[in-house]
Short mmCIF file of C-alpha atoms and ligand atoms in Angstrom, two decimals:
data_model
loop_
_atom_site.label_atom_id
_atom_site.label_comp_id
_atom_site.label_asym_id
_atom_site.label_seq_id
_atom_site.Cartn_x
_atom_site.Cartn_y
_atom_site.Cartn_z
CA UNK A 7 19.13 25.99 -43.92
CA UNK A 8 19.42 22.24 -44.11
CA UNK A 9 15.68 21.95 -43.96
CA UNK A 10 15.17 24.42 -46.81
CA UNK A 11 17.84 22.81 -48.92
CA UNK A 12 16.41 19.35 -48.31
CA UNK A 13 12.91 20.35 -49.23
CA UNK A 14 14.17 21.80 -52.47
CA UNK A 15 16.21 18.72 -53.24
CA UNK A 16 13.46 16.29 -52.36
CA UNK A 17 10.26 17.36 -53.88
CA UNK A 18 9.18 13.78 -53.31
CA UNK A 19 8.41 12.15 -49.98
CA UNK A 20 11.31 11.83 -47.63
CA UNK A 21 11.98 11.11 -43.94
CA UNK A 22 15.30 11.91 -42.29
CA UNK A 23 16.63 10.96 -38.89
CA UNK A 24 19.77 12.92 -37.95
CA UNK A 25 20.73 10.34 -35.30
CA UNK A 26 20.79 6.66 -36.22
CA UNK A 27 21.76 5.41 -32.75
CA UNK A 28 20.20 6.79 -29.61
CA UNK A 29 20.97 5.70 -26.08
CA UNK A 30 18.69 6.59 -23.19
CA UNK A 31 18.74 5.85 -19.48
CA UNK A 32 15.82 3.75 -18.28
CA UNK A 33 13.30 6.08 -16.65
CA UNK A 34 14.46 9.21 -18.46
CA UNK A 35 12.88 10.77 -21.52
CA UNK A 36 14.36 10.82 -24.99
CA UNK A 37 13.66 12.67 -28.24
CA UNK A 38 13.99 11.00 -31.62
CA UNK A 39 14.68 13.89 -33.96
CA UNK A 40 13.07 13.59 -37.34
CA UNK A 41 12.31 15.68 -40.44
CA UNK A 42 9.97 14.82 -43.28
CA UNK A 43 9.02 16.19 -46.67
CA UNK A 44 6.07 15.58 -48.88
CA UNK A 45 5.10 16.92 -52.30
CA UNK A 46 4.44 20.66 -52.37
CA UNK A 47 0.84 20.20 -53.37
CA UNK A 48 0.08 17.62 -50.68
CA UNK A 49 -1.65 18.07 -47.35
CA UNK A 50 -0.60 15.88 -44.42
CA UNK A 51 -3.54 13.92 -42.97
CA UNK A 52 -1.97 11.87 -40.20
CA UNK A 53 1.38 11.13 -38.57
CA UNK A 54 2.38 7.80 -37.00
CA UNK A 55 5.37 6.23 -35.32
CA UNK A 56 6.00 2.51 -35.59
CA UNK A 57 8.26 0.32 -33.50
CA UNK A 58 9.74 -2.99 -34.51
CA UNK A 59 7.94 -4.67 -31.61
CA UNK A 60 4.68 -4.37 -33.49
CA UNK A 61 4.82 -4.38 -37.26
CA UNK A 62 6.94 -1.30 -37.83
CA UNK A 63 5.58 -0.28 -41.26
CA UNK A 64 1.97 -1.37 -41.09
CA UNK A 65 1.14 -0.96 -37.42
CA UNK A 66 -0.36 -1.13 -34.93
CA UNK A 67 1.58 2.05 -34.32
CA UNK A 68 2.87 3.17 -30.95
CA UNK A 69 1.70 6.65 -31.87
CA UNK A 70 -1.03 7.49 -34.37
CA UNK A 71 -2.54 10.97 -34.64
CA UNK A 72 -5.76 9.33 -35.85
CA UNK A 73 -6.10 7.17 -32.77
CA UNK A 74 -6.53 8.01 -29.11
CA UNK A 75 -5.21 4.71 -27.77
CA UNK A 76 -1.48 5.49 -27.74
CA UNK A 77 0.28 5.36 -24.41
CA UNK A 78 0.72 8.80 -22.87
CA UNK A 79 4.44 8.02 -22.67
CA UNK A 80 4.62 8.63 -26.42
CA UNK A 81 4.38 12.25 -27.46
CA UNK A 82 4.54 13.67 -30.94
CA UNK A 83 6.41 16.96 -30.62
CA UNK A 84 6.65 17.66 -34.35
CA UNK A 85 4.18 19.36 -36.63
CA UNK A 86 2.28 18.75 -39.87
CA UNK A 87 4.85 20.41 -42.07
CA UNK A 88 8.44 19.15 -41.72
CA UNK A 89 9.14 18.25 -38.14
CA UNK A 90 8.30 14.69 -37.06
CA UNK A 91 10.24 14.61 -33.77
CA UNK A 92 8.99 12.15 -31.22
CA UNK A 93 9.43 12.07 -27.46
CA UNK A 94 9.33 8.98 -25.26
CA UNK A 95 8.80 9.57 -21.56
CA UNK A 96 9.90 7.18 -18.78
CA UNK A 97 11.84 5.03 -21.20
CA UNK A 98 11.53 1.28 -20.57
CA UNK A 99 13.60 -1.66 -21.74
CA UNK A 100 10.78 -2.65 -24.08
CA UNK A 101 11.25 0.62 -25.96
CA UNK A 102 14.56 -0.64 -27.33
CA UNK A 103 14.80 -1.24 -31.05
CA UNK A 104 14.09 0.36 -34.39
CA UNK A 105 11.64 3.16 -35.00
CA UNK A 106 10.08 4.49 -38.19
CA UNK A 107 7.95 7.50 -38.98
CA UNK A 108 4.97 7.22 -41.31
CA UNK A 109 2.64 9.87 -42.62
CA UNK A 110 -0.45 9.88 -44.80
CA UNK A 111 -1.34 12.76 -47.05
CA UNK A 112 -3.89 13.89 -49.57
CA UNK A 113 -2.42 14.93 -52.90
CA UNK A 114 -4.63 16.04 -55.76
CA UNK A 115 -7.63 14.38 -54.10
CA UNK A 116 -5.78 11.11 -53.71
CA UNK A 117 -4.76 9.61 -50.37
CA UNK A 118 -1.24 8.30 -50.11
CA UNK A 119 1.14 7.23 -47.38
CA UNK A 120 4.86 7.12 -46.91
CA UNK A 121 7.13 5.49 -44.34
CA UNK A 122 10.77 6.37 -43.92
CA UNK A 123 12.78 3.19 -44.33
CA UNK A 124 15.65 2.65 -41.93
CA UNK A 125 14.71 4.18 -38.61
CA UNK A 126 16.91 5.06 -35.67
CA UNK A 127 17.75 2.37 -33.12
CA UNK A 128 17.14 3.08 -29.45
CA UNK A 129 19.25 1.46 -26.77
CA UNK A 130 18.10 1.62 -23.16
CA UNK A 131 20.58 1.37 -20.30
CA UNK A 132 19.84 1.17 -16.58
CA UNK A 133 22.14 3.05 -14.23
CA UNK A 134 24.46 0.82 -12.22
CA UNK A 135 26.36 1.32 -9.02
CA UNK A 136 29.93 0.01 -9.03
CA UNK A 137 31.66 -0.50 -5.71
CA UNK A 138 35.44 -0.32 -5.40
CA UNK A 139 37.30 -1.30 -2.30
CA UNK A 140 41.06 -1.29 -2.10
CA UNK A 141 41.71 -4.45 -0.14
CA UNK A 142 40.01 -7.44 1.30
CA UNK A 143 36.83 -9.11 0.21
CA UNK A 144 33.44 -7.44 0.10
CA UNK A 145 32.98 -7.66 3.85
CA UNK A 146 32.84 -4.11 5.21
CA UNK A 147 34.41 -3.36 8.54
CA UNK A 148 34.51 -0.15 10.53
CA UNK A 149 37.31 2.04 9.21
CA UNK A 150 37.11 0.60 5.66
CA UNK A 151 36.73 2.94 2.69
CA UNK A 152 34.79 2.32 -0.49
CA UNK A 153 33.94 4.33 -3.57
CA UNK A 154 30.55 3.99 -5.21
CA UNK A 155 30.55 5.02 -8.86
CA UNK A 156 27.39 5.63 -10.83
CA UNK A 157 27.73 4.06 -14.27
CA UNK A 158 25.72 5.29 -17.22
CA UNK A 159 26.42 3.10 -20.25
CA UNK A 160 25.06 5.89 -22.46
CA UNK A 161 27.89 8.22 -21.48
CA UNK A 162 30.59 8.28 -24.10
CA UNK A 163 34.28 8.51 -23.26
CA UNK A 164 35.04 11.50 -21.12
CA UNK A 165 31.39 12.46 -20.93
CA UNK A 166 29.72 12.12 -17.61
CA UNK A 167 26.10 12.77 -16.69
CA UNK A 168 25.22 14.68 -13.55
CA UNK A 169 24.24 12.22 -10.83
CA UNK A 170 22.56 12.30 -7.46
CA UNK A 171 23.21 9.80 -4.67
CA UNK A 172 20.64 8.43 -2.30
CA UNK A 173 21.00 6.50 0.94
CA UNK A 174 17.81 4.70 1.97
CA UNK A 175 16.03 6.87 -0.65
CA UNK A 176 17.15 10.13 0.95
CA UNK A 177 19.44 12.32 -1.18
CA UNK A 178 22.95 12.43 0.29
CA UNK A 179 25.27 13.87 -2.34
CA UNK A 180 25.84 14.59 -6.00
CA UNK A 181 28.64 13.82 -8.43
CA UNK A 182 29.72 10.64 -10.21
CA UNK A 183 31.44 9.08 -7.19
CA UNK A 184 30.28 8.76 -3.61
CA UNK A 185 33.30 8.44 -1.33
CA UNK A 186 32.65 6.55 1.87
CA UNK A 187 35.78 6.94 3.94
CA UNK A 188 36.51 5.48 7.35
CA UNK A 189 33.09 3.89 7.45
CA UNK A 190 31.18 3.17 10.62
CA UNK A 191 28.03 1.16 11.05
CA UNK A 192 26.02 4.35 10.46
CA UNK A 193 27.14 4.17 6.82
CA UNK A 194 25.24 0.91 6.44
CA UNK A 195 22.27 1.26 4.14
CA UNK A 196 20.85 0.92 0.65
CA UNK A 197 22.58 3.15 -1.86
CA UNK A 198 21.28 4.17 -5.28
CA UNK A 199 22.09 6.83 -7.82
CA UNK A 200 19.99 8.62 -10.42
CA UNK A 201 20.39 11.24 -13.10
CA UNK A 202 20.05 14.73 -11.68
CA UNK A 203 17.72 15.61 -14.52
CA UNK A 204 15.38 12.62 -14.08
CA UNK A 205 14.71 11.26 -10.65
CA UNK A 206 12.90 8.29 -12.20
CA UNK A 207 16.19 6.84 -13.44
CA UNK A 208 17.17 5.30 -10.10
CA UNK A 209 19.77 2.55 -10.32
CA UNK A 210 19.56 -0.84 -8.70
CA UNK A 211 20.21 -0.94 -4.96
CA UNK A 212 23.71 -1.47 -3.58
CA UNK A 213 23.46 -2.59 0.00
CA UNK A 214 26.33 -1.77 2.35
CA UNK A 215 26.52 -3.40 5.71
CA UNK A 216 29.37 -2.29 7.92
CA UNK A 217 30.27 -4.86 10.51
CA UNK A 218 31.02 -3.36 13.82
CA UNK A 219 32.95 -5.14 16.48
CA UNK A 220 31.83 -2.79 19.17
CA UNK A 221 28.28 -2.34 20.26
CA UNK A 222 26.64 -0.88 23.28
CA UNK A 223 23.19 -1.50 24.64
CA UNK A 224 21.99 1.49 26.62
CA UNK A 225 19.32 1.33 29.28
CA UNK A 226 17.68 4.70 29.80
CA UNK A 227 14.84 5.72 32.04
CA UNK A 228 13.01 8.93 32.78
CA UNK A 229 12.09 7.69 36.24
CA UNK A 230 11.61 10.23 38.98
CA UNK A 231 13.29 9.97 41.45
CA UNK A 232 16.16 8.86 39.22
CA UNK A 233 17.20 5.28 38.75
CA UNK A 234 19.52 3.93 41.39
CA UNK A 235 20.41 0.59 39.86
CA UNK A 236 20.41 -0.87 36.40
CA UNK A 237 20.59 -4.58 35.75
CA UNK A 238 21.09 -6.33 32.44
CA UNK A 239 19.76 -9.81 31.78
CA UNK A 240 20.17 -12.30 29.01
CA UNK A 241 17.64 -15.00 28.19
CA UNK A 242 19.32 -18.37 28.09
CA UNK A 243 16.72 -20.93 27.17
CA UNK A 244 14.33 -20.89 30.12
CA UNK A 245 16.88 -19.28 32.38
CA UNK A 246 17.58 -15.62 32.87
CA UNK A 247 21.18 -14.67 33.50
CA UNK A 248 22.23 -11.51 35.22
CA UNK A 249 25.05 -10.10 33.10
CA UNK A 250 25.65 -6.48 34.09
CA UNK A 251 24.97 -3.69 36.55
CA UNK A 252 25.69 -0.56 34.50
CA UNK A 253 23.28 1.45 32.37
CA UNK A 254 25.43 0.61 29.36
CA UNK A 255 26.27 -2.92 28.33
CA UNK A 256 29.39 -2.97 26.15
CA UNK A 257 30.39 -5.68 23.74
CA UNK A 258 33.94 -4.99 22.72
CA UNK A 259 34.21 -7.94 20.38
CA UNK A 260 31.06 -9.77 19.44
CA UNK A 261 31.21 -13.53 19.63
CA UNK A 262 28.74 -15.95 18.27
CA UNK A 263 27.39 -16.90 21.67
CA UNK A 264 26.51 -13.24 22.33
CA UNK A 265 23.53 -13.70 20.05
CA UNK A 266 20.24 -13.87 21.89
CA UNK A 267 17.65 -11.85 23.72
CA UNK A 268 18.42 -9.17 26.29
CA UNK A 269 16.50 -6.90 28.58
CA UNK A 270 17.29 -4.49 31.34
CA UNK A 271 15.70 -3.50 34.62
CA UNK A 272 15.82 -0.02 36.11
CA UNK A 273 15.07 0.50 39.80
CA UNK A 274 14.64 3.39 42.15
CA UNK A 275 13.32 3.41 45.70
CA UNK A 276 9.72 3.06 44.49
CA UNK A 277 10.30 -0.06 42.50
CA UNK A 278 11.58 -1.57 39.26
CA UNK A 279 10.66 -1.42 35.64
CA UNK A 280 11.56 -3.92 32.96
CA UNK A 281 12.43 -3.05 29.37
CA UNK A 282 11.11 -4.96 26.40
CA UNK A 283 13.27 -7.70 24.91
CA UNK A 284 15.86 -6.77 22.34
CA UNK A 285 17.34 -9.37 20.02
CA UNK A 286 20.97 -9.36 19.04
CA UNK A 287 21.36 -11.26 15.81
CA UNK A 288 24.75 -12.65 14.97
CA UNK A 289 25.18 -12.52 11.22
CA UNK A 290 28.48 -10.70 11.10
CA UNK A 291 26.44 -7.51 11.04
CA UNK A 292 25.51 -5.44 14.02
CA UNK A 293 23.74 -2.31 14.88
CA UNK A 294 23.84 -0.07 17.90
CA UNK A 295 20.68 -0.23 19.90
CA UNK A 296 19.09 2.17 22.27
CA UNK A 297 16.83 0.71 24.84
CA UNK A 298 14.26 2.72 26.67
CA UNK A 299 12.48 1.41 29.71
C1 NAG B 6 -11.35 7.34 -28.25
O1 NAG B 6 -12.20 7.89 -29.25
C2 NAG B 6 -13.42 7.16 -29.37
C3 NAG B 6 -14.19 7.72 -30.56
O2 NAG B 6 -13.77 9.01 -30.88
C4 NAG B 6 -14.20 7.28 -28.07
O3 NAG B 6 -15.40 6.56 -28.16
C5 NAG B 6 -13.36 6.71 -26.95
O4 NAG B 6 -14.01 6.90 -25.70
C6 NAG B 6 -12.00 7.39 -26.90
N1 NAG B 6 -11.19 6.70 -25.91
C7 NAG B 6 -10.40 7.35 -25.05
C8 NAG B 6 -9.61 6.49 -24.13
O5 NAG B 6 -10.35 8.56 -25.01
C1 NAG B 7 11.34 19.76 -34.14
O1 NAG B 7 10.66 20.08 -32.94
C2 NAG B 7 11.38 19.79 -31.78
C3 NAG B 7 10.49 20.06 -30.59
O2 NAG B 7 9.92 21.33 -30.64
C4 NAG B 7 12.66 20.61 -31.74
O3 NAG B 7 13.41 20.26 -30.59
C5 NAG B 7 13.48 20.29 -32.97
O4 NAG B 7 14.62 21.11 -33.01
C6 NAG B 7 12.66 20.52 -34.24
N1 NAG B 7 13.42 20.01 -35.35
C7 NAG B 7 13.62 20.73 -36.45
C8 NAG B 7 14.43 20.08 -37.51
O5 NAG B 7 13.15 21.86 -36.58
C1 NAG B 8 36.67 -11.84 4.31
O1 NAG B 8 37.99 -11.80 4.82
C2 NAG B 8 38.08 -12.04 6.23
C3 NAG B 8 39.52 -11.92 6.64
O2 NAG B 8 40.16 -10.91 5.94
C4 NAG B 8 37.52 -13.42 6.56
O3 NAG B 8 37.53 -13.62 7.95
C5 NAG B 8 36.09 -13.53 6.04
O4 NAG B 8 35.60 -14.83 6.23
C6 NAG B 8 36.03 -13.20 4.57
N1 NAG B 8 34.62 -13.17 4.15
C7 NAG B 8 34.20 -13.72 3.02
C8 NAG B 8 32.74 -13.58 2.75
O5 NAG B 8 34.95 -14.30 2.25
C1 NAG B 9 38.34 6.36 -4.34
O1 NAG B 9 38.69 7.34 -5.32
C2 NAG B 9 39.78 8.15 -4.95
C3 NAG B 9 39.93 9.23 -5.98
O2 NAG B 9 39.91 8.69 -7.28
C4 NAG B 9 41.03 7.28 -4.83
O3 NAG B 9 42.13 8.08 -4.43
C5 NAG B 9 40.77 6.21 -3.79
O4 NAG B 9 41.86 5.33 -3.73
C6 NAG B 9 39.52 5.42 -4.15
N1 NAG B 9 39.21 4.52 -3.04
C7 NAG B 9 38.77 3.30 -3.23
C8 NAG B 9 38.42 2.56 -2.02
O5 NAG B 9 38.65 2.81 -4.35
C1 NAG B 10 37.71 7.07 11.75
O1 NAG B 10 36.53 7.28 12.52
C2 NAG B 10 36.70 7.08 13.90
C3 NAG B 10 35.37 7.19 14.61
O2 NAG B 10 34.33 7.39 13.75
C4 NAG B 10 37.69 8.11 14.43
O3 NAG B 10 37.88 7.91 15.79
C5 NAG B 10 39.00 7.96 13.68
O4 NAG B 10 39.90 8.97 14.07
C6 NAG B 10 38.78 8.06 12.18
N1 NAG B 10 40.02 7.72 11.49
C7 NAG B 10 40.46 8.46 10.46
C8 NAG B 10 41.75 8.01 9.85
O5 NAG B 10 39.88 9.45 10.07
C1 NAG B 11 17.54 -2.29 2.15
O1 NAG B 11 16.90 -3.10 1.20
C2 NAG B 11 16.52 -4.37 1.71
C3 NAG B 11 16.02 -5.21 0.56
O2 NAG B 11 15.20 -4.47 -0.29
C4 NAG B 11 15.47 -4.17 2.79
O3 NAG B 11 15.10 -5.42 3.31
C5 NAG B 11 16.07 -3.31 3.88
O4 NAG B 11 15.09 -3.03 4.86
C6 NAG B 11 16.59 -2.01 3.32
N1 NAG B 11 17.30 -1.28 4.35
C7 NAG B 11 17.01 -0.02 4.67
C8 NAG B 11 17.82 0.59 5.76
O5 NAG B 11 16.14 0.61 4.08
C1 NAG B 12 10.75 13.44 -8.63
O1 NAG B 12 10.39 14.63 -9.30
C2 NAG B 12 9.02 14.91 -9.24
C3 NAG B 12 8.74 16.12 -10.09
O2 NAG B 12 9.84 16.96 -10.16
C4 NAG B 12 8.62 15.12 -7.78
O3 NAG B 12 7.25 15.38 -7.69
C5 NAG B 12 8.98 13.87 -6.99
O4 NAG B 12 8.71 14.08 -5.62
C6 NAG B 12 10.43 13.52 -7.15
N1 NAG B 12 10.70 12.26 -6.49
C7 NAG B 12 11.80 12.05 -5.76
C8 NAG B 12 11.94 10.68 -5.19
O5 NAG B 12 12.65 12.91 -5.58
C1 NAG B 13 35.10 0.24 20.93
O1 NAG B 13 34.72 0.80 22.17
C2 NAG B 13 35.79 1.34 22.89
C3 NAG B 13 35.25 1.77 24.22
O2 NAG B 13 34.02 2.37 24.11
C4 NAG B 13 36.43 2.50 22.09
O3 NAG B 13 37.54 2.99 22.78
C5 NAG B 13 36.85 2.01 20.73
O4 NAG B 13 37.31 3.08 19.93
C6 NAG B 13 35.68 1.35 20.04
N1 NAG B 13 36.12 0.78 18.75
C7 NAG B 13 35.46 0.95 17.62
C8 NAG B 13 36.00 0.29 16.41
O5 NAG B 13 34.45 1.62 17.56
#
């Protein structure tokens, strides 16, 4: 209806953009809707889209139906009659700014061109992960709880996109908020979110490192006959200190001087076997380690 009415009203050239401000998430695709009209007697020869980055009205154009050099990210999804809609795939920050549609046509054996004046403005927003923690500083301890919220600046009030959550690039959950309750060191990792509809919209990484004040080094062996004695050693400069006789070496509370290199020895009546060295790094962050000899 609108289209018909417009074409009657504007028997002259005209370009219309129903949306003047468009916001898109980096990595997603976006459509700039557009309608155009040219004199009844005219025949459209070419369609072009300009961006303010290059000279918006005179080109070079980011899309030109007469040229084959446009990036494949730019797709003309309109036609040669009234629809000049334009799709941008894998939106980048550089795509921000003003756009304008231009067309050339032949009318009564004369070539002419027309560019719509004020084009729509595209804003590009990257997804962000916001972390909220009820108390304390940003040091994570076992038992702490945090919420990770995926923020899409393009979402208006009350509107929320559908999100997916990833931990170390593996999908873990969906929804706007990832609740990490009663965390343990296994919750440590790199968290990101993305739009459900476009997996290329991945946010920046939010690293979570849960400190654990309780680690266990486990010496295991498949020896046959089974192991009779386990011994744990710690390297201390050039010396080797015997520090335990169980298969498992527990650290209830890690102290700075616990940092260093460890190995274990497993023995049965046929002999002994030594594990490789494992390094315990004291950075306020620990992981549980499994040692196999
Ligand atoms: C573009 O078109 C020209 C002439 O039609 C041709 O020589 C050239 O190989 C084309 N380039 C690409 C990338 O298709
Ligand atoms: C133009 O074409 C696009 C893609 O097919 C479509 O989504 C849009 O609704 C059309 N616009 C008009 C005004 O017909
Ligand atoms: C965080 O708070 C704890 C005590 O609540 C303190 O020991 C630690 O040094 C603080 N860490 C930082 C990075 O401020
Ligand atoms: C996480 O969100 C829930 C629900 O909104 C809220 O009850 C809880 O207090 C939040 N936790 C943190 C750590 O912000
Ligand atoms: C928190 O997790 C630990 C072990 O993962 C468990 O023993 C404890 O009961 C949990 N606490 C709550 C409040 O769920
Ligand atoms: C998390 O990201 C950091 C920095 O990119 C990387 O060094 C680390 O290996 C990552 N951790 C995991 C578990 O993927
Ligand atoms: C993203 O989607 C494409 C196509 O649907 C798929 O081939 C690709 O494996 C997906 N990538 C991830 C990281 O999920
Ligand atoms: C530490 O280890 C002891 C013994 O294995 C266990 O009872 C305790 O719950 C552990 N604490 C944490 C925070 O994991």
